[in-house]
mmCIF file with all atom_site columns, C-alpha atoms in Angstrom:
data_model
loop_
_atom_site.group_PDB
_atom_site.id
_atom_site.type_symbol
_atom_site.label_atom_id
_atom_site.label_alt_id
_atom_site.label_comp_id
_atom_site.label_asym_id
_atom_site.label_entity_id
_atom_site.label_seq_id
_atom_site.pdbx_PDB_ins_code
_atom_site.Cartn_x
_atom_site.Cartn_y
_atom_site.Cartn_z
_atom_site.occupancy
_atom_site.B_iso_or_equiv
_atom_site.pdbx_formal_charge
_atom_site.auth_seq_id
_atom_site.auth_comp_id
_atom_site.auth_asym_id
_atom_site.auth_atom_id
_atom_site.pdbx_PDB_model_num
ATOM 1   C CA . UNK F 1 1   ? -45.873 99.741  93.120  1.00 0.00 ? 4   UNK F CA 1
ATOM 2   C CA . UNK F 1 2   ? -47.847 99.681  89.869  1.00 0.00 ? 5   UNK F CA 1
ATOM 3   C CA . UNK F 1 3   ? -46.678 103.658 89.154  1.00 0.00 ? 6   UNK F CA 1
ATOM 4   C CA . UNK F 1 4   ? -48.963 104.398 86.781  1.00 0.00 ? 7   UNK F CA 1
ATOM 5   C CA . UNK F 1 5   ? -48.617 108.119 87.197  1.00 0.00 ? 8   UNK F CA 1
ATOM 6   C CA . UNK F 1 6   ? -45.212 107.637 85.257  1.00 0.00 ? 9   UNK F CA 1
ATOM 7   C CA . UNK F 1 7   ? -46.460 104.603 82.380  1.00 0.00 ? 10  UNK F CA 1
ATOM 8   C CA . UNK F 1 8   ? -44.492 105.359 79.131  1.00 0.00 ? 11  UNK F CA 1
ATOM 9   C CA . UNK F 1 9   ? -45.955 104.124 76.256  1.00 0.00 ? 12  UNK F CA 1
ATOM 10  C CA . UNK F 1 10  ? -44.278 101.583 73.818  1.00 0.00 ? 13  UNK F CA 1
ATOM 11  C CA . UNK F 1 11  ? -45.055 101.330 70.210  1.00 0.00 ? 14  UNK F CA 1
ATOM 12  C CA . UNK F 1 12  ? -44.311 98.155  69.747  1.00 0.00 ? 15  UNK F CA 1
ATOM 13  C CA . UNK F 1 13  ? -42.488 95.323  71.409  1.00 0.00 ? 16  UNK F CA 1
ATOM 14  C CA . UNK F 1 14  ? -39.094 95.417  69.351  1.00 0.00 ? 17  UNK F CA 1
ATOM 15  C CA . UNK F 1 15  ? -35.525 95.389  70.283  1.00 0.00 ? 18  UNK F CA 1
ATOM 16  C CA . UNK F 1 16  ? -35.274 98.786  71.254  1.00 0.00 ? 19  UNK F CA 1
ATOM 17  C CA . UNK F 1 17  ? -37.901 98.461  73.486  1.00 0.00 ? 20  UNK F CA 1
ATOM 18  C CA . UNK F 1 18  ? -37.200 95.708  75.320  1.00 0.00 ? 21  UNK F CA 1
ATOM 19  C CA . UNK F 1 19  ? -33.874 97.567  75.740  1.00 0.00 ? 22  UNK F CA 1
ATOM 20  C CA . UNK F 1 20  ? -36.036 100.397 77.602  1.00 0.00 ? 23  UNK F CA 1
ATOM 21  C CA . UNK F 1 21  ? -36.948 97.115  80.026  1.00 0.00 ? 24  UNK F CA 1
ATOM 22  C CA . UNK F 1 22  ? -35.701 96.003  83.164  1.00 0.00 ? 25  UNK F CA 1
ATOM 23  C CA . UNK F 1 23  ? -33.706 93.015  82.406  1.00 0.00 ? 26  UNK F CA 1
ATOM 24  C CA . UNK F 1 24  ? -32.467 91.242  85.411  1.00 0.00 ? 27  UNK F CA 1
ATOM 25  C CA . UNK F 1 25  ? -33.967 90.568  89.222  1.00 0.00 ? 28  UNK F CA 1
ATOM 26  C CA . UNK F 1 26  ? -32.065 91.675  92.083  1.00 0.00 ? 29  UNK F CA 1
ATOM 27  C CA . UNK F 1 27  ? -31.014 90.764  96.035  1.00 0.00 ? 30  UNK F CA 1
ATOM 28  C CA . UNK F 1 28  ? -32.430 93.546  98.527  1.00 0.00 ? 31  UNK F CA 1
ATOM 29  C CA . UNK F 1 29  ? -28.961 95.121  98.320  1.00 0.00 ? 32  UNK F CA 1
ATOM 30  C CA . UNK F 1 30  ? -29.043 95.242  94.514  1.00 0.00 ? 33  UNK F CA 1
ATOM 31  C CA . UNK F 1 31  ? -26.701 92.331  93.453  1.00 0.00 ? 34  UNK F CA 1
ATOM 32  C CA . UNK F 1 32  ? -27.491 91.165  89.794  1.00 0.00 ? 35  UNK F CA 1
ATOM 33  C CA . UNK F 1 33  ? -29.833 88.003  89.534  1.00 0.00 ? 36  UNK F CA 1
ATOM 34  C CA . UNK F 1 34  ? -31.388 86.010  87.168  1.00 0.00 ? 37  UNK F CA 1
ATOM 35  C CA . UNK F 1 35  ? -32.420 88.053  83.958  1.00 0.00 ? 38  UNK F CA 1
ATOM 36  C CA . UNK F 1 36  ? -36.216 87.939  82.866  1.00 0.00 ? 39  UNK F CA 1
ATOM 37  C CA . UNK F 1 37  ? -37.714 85.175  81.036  1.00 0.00 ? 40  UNK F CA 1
ATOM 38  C CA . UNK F 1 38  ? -41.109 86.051  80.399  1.00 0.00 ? 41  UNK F CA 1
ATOM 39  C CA . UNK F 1 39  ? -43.022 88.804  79.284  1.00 0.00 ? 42  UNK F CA 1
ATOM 40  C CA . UNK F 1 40  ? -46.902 89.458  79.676  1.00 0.00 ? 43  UNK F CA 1
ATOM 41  C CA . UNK F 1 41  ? -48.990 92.211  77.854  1.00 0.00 ? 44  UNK F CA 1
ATOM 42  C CA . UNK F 1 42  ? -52.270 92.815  79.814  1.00 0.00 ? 45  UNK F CA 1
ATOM 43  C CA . UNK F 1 43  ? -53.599 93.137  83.297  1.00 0.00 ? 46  UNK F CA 1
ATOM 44  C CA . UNK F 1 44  ? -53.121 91.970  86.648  1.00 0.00 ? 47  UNK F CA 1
ATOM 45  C CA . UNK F 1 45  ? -56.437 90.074  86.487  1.00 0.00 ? 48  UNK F CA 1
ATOM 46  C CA . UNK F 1 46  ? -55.385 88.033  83.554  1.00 0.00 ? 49  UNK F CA 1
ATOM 47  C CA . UNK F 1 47  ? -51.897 87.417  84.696  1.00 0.00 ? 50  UNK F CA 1
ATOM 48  C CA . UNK F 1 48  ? -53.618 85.244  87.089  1.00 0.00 ? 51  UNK F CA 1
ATOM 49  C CA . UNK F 1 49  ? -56.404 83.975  85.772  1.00 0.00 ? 52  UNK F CA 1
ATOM 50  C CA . UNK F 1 50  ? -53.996 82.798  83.188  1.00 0.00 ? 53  UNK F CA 1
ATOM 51  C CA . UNK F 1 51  ? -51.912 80.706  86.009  1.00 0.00 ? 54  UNK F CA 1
ATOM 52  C CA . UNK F 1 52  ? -55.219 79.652  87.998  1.00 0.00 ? 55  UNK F CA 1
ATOM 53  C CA . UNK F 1 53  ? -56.684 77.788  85.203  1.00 0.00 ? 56  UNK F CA 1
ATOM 54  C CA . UNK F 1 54  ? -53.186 75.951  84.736  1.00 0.00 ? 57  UNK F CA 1
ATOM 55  C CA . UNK F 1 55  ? -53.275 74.528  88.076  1.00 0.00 ? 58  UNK F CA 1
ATOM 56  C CA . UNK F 1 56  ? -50.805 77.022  89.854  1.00 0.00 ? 59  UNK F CA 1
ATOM 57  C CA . UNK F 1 57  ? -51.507 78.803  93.565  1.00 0.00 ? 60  UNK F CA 1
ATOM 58  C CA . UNK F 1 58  ? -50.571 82.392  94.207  1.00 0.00 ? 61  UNK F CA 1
ATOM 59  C CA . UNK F 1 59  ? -48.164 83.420  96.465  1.00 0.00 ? 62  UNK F CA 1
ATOM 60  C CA . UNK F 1 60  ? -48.940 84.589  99.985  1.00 0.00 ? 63  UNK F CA 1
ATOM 61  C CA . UNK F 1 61  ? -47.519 87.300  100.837 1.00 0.00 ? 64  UNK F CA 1
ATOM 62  C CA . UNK F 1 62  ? -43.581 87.028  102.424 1.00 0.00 ? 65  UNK F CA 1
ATOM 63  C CA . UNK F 1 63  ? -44.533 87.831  106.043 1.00 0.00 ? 66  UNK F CA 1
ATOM 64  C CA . UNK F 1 64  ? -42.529 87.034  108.766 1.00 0.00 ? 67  UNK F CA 1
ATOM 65  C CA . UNK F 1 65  ? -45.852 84.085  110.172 1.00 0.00 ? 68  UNK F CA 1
ATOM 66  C CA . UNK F 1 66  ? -46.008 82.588  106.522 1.00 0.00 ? 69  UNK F CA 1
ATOM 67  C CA . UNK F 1 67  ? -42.346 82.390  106.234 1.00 0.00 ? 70  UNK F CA 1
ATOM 68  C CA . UNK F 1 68  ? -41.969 81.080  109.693 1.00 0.00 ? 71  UNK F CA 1
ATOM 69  C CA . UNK F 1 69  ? -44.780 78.619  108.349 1.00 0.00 ? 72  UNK F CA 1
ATOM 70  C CA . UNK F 1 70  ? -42.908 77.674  105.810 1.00 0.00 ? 73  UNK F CA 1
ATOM 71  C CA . UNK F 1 71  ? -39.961 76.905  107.153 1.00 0.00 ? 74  UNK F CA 1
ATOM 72  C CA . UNK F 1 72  ? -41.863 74.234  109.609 1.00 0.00 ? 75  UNK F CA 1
ATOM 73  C CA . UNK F 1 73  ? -43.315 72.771  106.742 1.00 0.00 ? 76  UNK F CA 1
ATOM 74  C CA . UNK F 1 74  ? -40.701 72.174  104.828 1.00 0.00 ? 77  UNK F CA 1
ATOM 75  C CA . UNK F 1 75  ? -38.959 70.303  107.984 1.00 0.00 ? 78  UNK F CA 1
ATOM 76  C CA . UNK F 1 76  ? -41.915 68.049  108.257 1.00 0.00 ? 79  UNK F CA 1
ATOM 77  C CA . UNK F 1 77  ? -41.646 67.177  104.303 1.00 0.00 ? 80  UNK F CA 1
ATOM 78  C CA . UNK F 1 78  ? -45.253 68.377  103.917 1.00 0.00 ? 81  UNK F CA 1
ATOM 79  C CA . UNK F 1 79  ? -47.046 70.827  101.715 1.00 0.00 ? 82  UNK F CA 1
ATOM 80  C CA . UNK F 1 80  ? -48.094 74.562  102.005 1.00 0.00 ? 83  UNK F CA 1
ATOM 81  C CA . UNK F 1 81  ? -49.479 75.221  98.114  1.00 0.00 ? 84  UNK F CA 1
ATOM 82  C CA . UNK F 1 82  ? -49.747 79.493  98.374  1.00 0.00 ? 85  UNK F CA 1
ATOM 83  C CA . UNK F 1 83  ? -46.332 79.480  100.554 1.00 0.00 ? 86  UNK F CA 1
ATOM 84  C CA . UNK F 1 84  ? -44.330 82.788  100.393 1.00 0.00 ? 87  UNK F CA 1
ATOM 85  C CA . UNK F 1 85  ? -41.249 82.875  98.009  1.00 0.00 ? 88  UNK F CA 1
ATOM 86  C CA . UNK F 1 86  ? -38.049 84.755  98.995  1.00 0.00 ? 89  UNK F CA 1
ATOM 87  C CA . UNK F 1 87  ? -38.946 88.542  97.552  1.00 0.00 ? 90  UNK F CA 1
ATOM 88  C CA . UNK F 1 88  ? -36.682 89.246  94.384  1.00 0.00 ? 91  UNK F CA 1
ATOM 89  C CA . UNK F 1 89  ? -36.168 93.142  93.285  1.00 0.00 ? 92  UNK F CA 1
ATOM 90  C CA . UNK F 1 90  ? -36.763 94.636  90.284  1.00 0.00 ? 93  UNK F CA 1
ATOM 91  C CA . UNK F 1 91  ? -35.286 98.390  89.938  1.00 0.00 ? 94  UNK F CA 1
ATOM 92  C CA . UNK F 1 92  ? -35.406 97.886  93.641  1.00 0.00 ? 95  UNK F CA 1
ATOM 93  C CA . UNK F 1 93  ? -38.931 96.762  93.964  1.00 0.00 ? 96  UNK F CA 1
ATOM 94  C CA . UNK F 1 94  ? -40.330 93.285  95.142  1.00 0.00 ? 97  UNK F CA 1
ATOM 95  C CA . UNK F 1 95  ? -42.109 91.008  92.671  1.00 0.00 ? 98  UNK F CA 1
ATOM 96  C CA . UNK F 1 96  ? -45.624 92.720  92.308  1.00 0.00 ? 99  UNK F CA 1
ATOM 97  C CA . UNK F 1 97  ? -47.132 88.692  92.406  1.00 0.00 ? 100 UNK F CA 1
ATOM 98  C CA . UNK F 1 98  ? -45.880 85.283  92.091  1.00 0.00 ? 101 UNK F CA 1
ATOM 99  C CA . UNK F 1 99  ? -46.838 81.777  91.402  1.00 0.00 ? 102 UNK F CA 1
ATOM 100 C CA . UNK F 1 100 ? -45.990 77.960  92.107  1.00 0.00 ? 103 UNK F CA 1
ATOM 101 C CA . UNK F 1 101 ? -46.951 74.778  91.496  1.00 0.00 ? 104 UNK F CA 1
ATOM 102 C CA . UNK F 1 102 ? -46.180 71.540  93.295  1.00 0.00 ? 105 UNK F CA 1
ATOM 103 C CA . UNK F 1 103 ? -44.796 68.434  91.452  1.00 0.00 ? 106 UNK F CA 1
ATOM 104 C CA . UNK F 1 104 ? -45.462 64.912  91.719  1.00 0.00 ? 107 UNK F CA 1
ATOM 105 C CA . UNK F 1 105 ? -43.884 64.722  95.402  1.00 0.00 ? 108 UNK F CA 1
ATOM 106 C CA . UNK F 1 106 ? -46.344 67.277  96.482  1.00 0.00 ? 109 UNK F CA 1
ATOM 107 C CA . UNK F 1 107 ? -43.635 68.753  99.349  1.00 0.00 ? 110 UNK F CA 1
ATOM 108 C CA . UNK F 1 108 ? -43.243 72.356  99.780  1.00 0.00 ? 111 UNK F CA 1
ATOM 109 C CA . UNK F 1 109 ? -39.303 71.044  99.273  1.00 0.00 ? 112 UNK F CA 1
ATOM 110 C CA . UNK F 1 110 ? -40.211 71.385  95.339  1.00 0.00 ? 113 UNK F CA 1
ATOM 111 C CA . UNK F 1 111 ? -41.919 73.460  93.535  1.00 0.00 ? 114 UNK F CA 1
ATOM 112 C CA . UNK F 1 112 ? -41.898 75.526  89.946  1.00 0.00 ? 115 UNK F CA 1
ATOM 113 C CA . UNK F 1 113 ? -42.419 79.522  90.727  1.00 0.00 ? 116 UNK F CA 1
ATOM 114 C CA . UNK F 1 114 ? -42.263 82.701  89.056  1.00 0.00 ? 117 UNK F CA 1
ATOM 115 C CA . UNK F 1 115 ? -41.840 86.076  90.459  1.00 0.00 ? 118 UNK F CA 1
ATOM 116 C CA . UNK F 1 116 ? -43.870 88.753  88.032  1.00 0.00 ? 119 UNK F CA 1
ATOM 117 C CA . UNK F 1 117 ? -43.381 92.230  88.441  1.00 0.00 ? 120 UNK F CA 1
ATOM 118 C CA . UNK F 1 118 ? -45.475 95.245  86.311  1.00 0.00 ? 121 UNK F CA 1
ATOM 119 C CA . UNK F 1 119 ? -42.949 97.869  84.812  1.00 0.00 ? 122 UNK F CA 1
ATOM 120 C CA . UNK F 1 120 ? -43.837 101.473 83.797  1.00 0.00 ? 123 UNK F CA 1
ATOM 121 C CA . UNK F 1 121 ? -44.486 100.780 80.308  1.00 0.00 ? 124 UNK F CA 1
ATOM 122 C CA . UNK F 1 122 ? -47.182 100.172 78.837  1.00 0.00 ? 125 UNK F CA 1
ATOM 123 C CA . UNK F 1 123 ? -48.363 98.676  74.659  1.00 0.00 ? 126 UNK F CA 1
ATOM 124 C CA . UNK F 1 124 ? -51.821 100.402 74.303  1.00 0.00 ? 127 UNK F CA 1
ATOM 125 C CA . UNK F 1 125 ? -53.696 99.883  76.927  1.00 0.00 ? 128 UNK F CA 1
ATOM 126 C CA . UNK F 1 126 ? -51.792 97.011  77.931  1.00 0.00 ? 129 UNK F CA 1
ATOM 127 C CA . UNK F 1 127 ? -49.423 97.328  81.279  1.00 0.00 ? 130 UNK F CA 1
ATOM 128 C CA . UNK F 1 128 ? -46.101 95.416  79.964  1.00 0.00 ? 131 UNK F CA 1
ATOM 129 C CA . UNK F 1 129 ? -44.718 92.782  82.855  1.00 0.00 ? 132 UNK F CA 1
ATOM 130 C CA . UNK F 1 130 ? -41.533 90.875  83.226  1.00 0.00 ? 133 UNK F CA 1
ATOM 131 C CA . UNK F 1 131 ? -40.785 87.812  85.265  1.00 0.00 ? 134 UNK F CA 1
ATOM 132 C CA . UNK F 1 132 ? -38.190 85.489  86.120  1.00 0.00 ? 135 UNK F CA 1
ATOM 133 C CA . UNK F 1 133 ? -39.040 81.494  86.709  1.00 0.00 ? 136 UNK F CA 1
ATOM 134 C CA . UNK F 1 134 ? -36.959 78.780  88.585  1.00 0.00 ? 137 UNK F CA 1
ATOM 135 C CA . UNK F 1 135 ? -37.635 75.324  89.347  1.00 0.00 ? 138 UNK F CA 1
ATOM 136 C CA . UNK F 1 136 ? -37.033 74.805  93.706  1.00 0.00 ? 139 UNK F CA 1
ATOM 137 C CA . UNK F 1 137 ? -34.947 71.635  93.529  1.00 0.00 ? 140 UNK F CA 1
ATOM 138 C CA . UNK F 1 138 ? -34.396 70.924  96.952  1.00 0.00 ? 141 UNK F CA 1
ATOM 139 C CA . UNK F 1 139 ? -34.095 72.747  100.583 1.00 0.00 ? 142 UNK F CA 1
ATOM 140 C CA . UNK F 1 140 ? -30.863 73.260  102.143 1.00 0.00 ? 143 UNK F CA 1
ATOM 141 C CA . UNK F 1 141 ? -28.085 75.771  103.378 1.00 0.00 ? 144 UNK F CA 1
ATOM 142 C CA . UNK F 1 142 ? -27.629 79.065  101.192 1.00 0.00 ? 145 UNK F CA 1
ATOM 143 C CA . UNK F 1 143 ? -24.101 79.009  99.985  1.00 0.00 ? 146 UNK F CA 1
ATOM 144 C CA . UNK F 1 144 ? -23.494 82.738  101.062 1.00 0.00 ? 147 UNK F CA 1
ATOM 145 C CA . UNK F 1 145 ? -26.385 83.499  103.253 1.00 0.00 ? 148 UNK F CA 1
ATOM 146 C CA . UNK F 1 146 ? -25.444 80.243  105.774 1.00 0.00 ? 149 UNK F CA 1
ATOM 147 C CA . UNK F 1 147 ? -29.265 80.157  105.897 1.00 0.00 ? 150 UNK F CA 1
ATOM 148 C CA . UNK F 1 148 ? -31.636 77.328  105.283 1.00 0.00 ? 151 UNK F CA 1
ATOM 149 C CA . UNK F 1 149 ? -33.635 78.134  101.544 1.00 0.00 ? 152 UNK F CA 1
ATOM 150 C CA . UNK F 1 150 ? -34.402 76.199  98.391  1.00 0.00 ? 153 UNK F CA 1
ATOM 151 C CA . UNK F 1 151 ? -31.839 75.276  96.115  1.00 0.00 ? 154 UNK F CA 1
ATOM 152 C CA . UNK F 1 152 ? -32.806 76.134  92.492  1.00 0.00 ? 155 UNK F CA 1
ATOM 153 C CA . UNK F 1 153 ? -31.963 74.090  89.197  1.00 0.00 ? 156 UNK F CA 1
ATOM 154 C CA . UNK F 1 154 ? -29.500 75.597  87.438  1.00 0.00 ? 157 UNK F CA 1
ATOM 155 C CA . UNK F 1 155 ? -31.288 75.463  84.080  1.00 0.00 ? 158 UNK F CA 1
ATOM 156 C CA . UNK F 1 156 ? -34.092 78.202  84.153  1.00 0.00 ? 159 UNK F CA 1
ATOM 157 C CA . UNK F 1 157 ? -34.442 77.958  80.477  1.00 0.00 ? 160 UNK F CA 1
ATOM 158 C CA . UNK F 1 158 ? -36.258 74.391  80.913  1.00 0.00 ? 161 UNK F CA 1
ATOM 159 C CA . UNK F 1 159 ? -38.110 76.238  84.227  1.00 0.00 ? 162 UNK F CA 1
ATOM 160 C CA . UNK F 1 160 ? -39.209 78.517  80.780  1.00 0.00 ? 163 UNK F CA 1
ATOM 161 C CA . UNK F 1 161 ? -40.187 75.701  78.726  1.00 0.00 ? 164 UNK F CA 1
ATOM 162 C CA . UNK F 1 162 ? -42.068 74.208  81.576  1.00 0.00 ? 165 UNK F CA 1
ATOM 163 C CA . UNK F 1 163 ? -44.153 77.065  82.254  1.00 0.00 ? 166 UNK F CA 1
ATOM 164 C CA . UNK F 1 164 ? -44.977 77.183  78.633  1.00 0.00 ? 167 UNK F CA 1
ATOM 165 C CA . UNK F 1 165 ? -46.017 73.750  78.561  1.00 0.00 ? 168 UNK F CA 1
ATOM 166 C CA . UNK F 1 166 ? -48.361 74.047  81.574  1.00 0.00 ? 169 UNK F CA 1
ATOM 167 C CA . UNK F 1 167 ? -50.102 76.981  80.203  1.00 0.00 ? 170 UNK F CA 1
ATOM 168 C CA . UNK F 1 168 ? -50.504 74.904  76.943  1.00 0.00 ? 171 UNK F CA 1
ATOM 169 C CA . UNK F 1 169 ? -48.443 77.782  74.468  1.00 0.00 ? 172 UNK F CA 1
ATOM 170 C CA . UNK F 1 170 ? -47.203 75.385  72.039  1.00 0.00 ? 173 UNK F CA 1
ATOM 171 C CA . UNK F 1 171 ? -45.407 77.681  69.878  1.00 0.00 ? 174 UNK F CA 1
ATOM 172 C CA . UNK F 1 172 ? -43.739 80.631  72.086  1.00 0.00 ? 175 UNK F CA 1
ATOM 173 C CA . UNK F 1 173 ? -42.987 83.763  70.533  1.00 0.00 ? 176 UNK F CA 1
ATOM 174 C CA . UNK F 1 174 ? -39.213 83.656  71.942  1.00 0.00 ? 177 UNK F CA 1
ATOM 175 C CA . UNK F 1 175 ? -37.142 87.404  71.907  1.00 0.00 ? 178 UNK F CA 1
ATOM 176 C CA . UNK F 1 176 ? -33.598 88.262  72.910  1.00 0.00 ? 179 UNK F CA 1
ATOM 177 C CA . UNK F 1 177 ? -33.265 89.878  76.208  1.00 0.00 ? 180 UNK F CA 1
ATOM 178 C CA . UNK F 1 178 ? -29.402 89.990  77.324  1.00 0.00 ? 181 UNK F CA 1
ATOM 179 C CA . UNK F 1 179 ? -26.550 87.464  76.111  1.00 0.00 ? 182 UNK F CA 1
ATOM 180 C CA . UNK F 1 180 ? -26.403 83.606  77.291  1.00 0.00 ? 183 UNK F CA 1
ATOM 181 C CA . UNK F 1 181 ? -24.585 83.627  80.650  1.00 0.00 ? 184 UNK F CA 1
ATOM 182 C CA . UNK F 1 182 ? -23.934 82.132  83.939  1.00 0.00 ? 185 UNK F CA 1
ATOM 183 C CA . UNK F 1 183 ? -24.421 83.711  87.211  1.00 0.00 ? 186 UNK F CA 1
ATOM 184 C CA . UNK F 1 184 ? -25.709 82.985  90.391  1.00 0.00 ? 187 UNK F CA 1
ATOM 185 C CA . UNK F 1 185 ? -28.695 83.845  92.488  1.00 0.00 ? 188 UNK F CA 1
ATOM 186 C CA . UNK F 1 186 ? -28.935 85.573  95.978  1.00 0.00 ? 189 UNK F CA 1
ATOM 187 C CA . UNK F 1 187 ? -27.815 82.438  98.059  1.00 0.00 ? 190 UNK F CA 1
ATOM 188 C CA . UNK F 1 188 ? -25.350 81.692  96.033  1.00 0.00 ? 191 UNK F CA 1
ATOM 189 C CA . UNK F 1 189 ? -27.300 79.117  93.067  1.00 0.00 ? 192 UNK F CA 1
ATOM 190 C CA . UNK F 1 190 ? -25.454 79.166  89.989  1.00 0.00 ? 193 UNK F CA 1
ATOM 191 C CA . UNK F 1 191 ? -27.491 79.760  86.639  1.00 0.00 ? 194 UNK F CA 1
ATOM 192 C CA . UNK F 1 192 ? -27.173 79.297  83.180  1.00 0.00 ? 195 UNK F CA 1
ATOM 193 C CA . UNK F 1 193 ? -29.770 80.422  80.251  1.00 0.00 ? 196 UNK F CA 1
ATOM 194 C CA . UNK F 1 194 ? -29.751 81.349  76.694  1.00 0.00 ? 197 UNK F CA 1
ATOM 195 C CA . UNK F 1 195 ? -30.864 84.793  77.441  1.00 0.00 ? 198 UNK F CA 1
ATOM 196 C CA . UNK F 1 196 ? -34.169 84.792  76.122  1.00 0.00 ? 199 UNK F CA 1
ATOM 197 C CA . UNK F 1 197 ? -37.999 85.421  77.237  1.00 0.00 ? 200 UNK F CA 1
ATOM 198 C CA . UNK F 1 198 ? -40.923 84.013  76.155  1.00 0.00 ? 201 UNK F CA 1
ATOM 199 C CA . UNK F 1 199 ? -43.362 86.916  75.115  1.00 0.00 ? 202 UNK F CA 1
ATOM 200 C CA . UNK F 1 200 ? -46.989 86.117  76.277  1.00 0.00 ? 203 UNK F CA 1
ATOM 201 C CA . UNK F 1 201 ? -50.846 87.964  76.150  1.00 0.00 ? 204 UNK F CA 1
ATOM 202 C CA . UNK F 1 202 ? -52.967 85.969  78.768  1.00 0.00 ? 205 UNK F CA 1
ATOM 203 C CA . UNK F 1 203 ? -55.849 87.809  76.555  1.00 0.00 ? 206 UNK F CA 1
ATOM 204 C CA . UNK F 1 204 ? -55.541 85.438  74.020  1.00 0.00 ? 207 UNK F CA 1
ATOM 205 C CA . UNK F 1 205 ? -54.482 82.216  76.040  1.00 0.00 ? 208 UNK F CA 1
ATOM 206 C CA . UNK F 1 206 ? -57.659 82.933  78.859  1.00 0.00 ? 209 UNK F CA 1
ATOM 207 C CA . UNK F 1 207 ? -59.655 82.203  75.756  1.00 0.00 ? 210 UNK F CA 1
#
């Protein structure tokens, strides 16, 4: 997953390489999804020792038990804090980790998560990873699967600017990624977001 045999090297991150990026998640069949929001420099390690000291749970993995075990919860309005999320694609590979956090209702029917995946590239010795972040408003019937899943808020950007605040980065380093756009997500969730990503080195934040 991690393909390091193949890492290209990036001088620096600028426009032109974030270009060289992949910029947007995709269904299993390779529909066009939400476009990446975040950006870490560093290891895999950090990534989540980053999260783990903000309060947030890593993902189990999307098996068939947790995501049957999910799906119970979620009818019984209870709470399952390392439940699976739906896998996302990225150059048609899952997410390589992902996080959530429960809010205030403390139901598996909410929840903020991100979906991180490592790319090829690499800044020095850092590995270079993207992610995309939603906020799970609510469980119900996927608009073009016909299958029960979580309904996302439509705003990702403030799913951004919540992450941000949580892992206490008061001044984000912000860059352009594609053009502000609407779209909609693999069951059918519409989107919108300014088109930027909030750059991020957990080296400096784990401090």
């Amino acid at each position: 997953l991690e393909r390091q045999e193949t890492a290209q090297a990036l001088p620096a991150l600028d426009a032109a390489a974030i270009r060289q990026l992949p910029t947007y998640s995709e269904t299993l069949t390779g529909a066009r999804m939400e476009p990446i929001n975040f950006i870490y420099l560093g290891s895999q390690q950090q990534i989540e020792d980053l999260f783990k000291r903000a309060g947030w749970y890593k993902a189990d993995p999307s098996t068939l038990g947790n995501t049957l075990r999910s799906i119970l919860v979620a009818v019984r309005n209870e709470q399952y804090l390392t439940a699976p999320v739906t896998p996302s694609y990225l150059d048609a590979r899952p997410e390589t980790v992902a996080f959530e956090k429960p809010t205030d209702a403390n139901t598996l029917v909410q929840r903020h998560h991100t979906r991180i995946w490592r790319t090829n590239f690499t800044i020095g010795v850092q590995p270079v990873w993207v992610a995309t972040a939603s906020f799970d408003r609510g469980i119900g019937i996927g608009t073009t699967s016909g299958l029960p899943t979580h309904h996302i808020d439509p705003n990702i950007d403030a799913e951004r600017a919540y992450i941000l605040q949580s892992l206490k980065v008061a001044q984000p380093h912000l860059v352009h990624v594609v053009d502000a756009q609407q779209g909609h997500n693999a069951t059918g969730d519409g989107f919108f977001t300014d088109g930027q990503a909030a750059v991020l080195n957990p080296e400096n934040l784990n401090r």
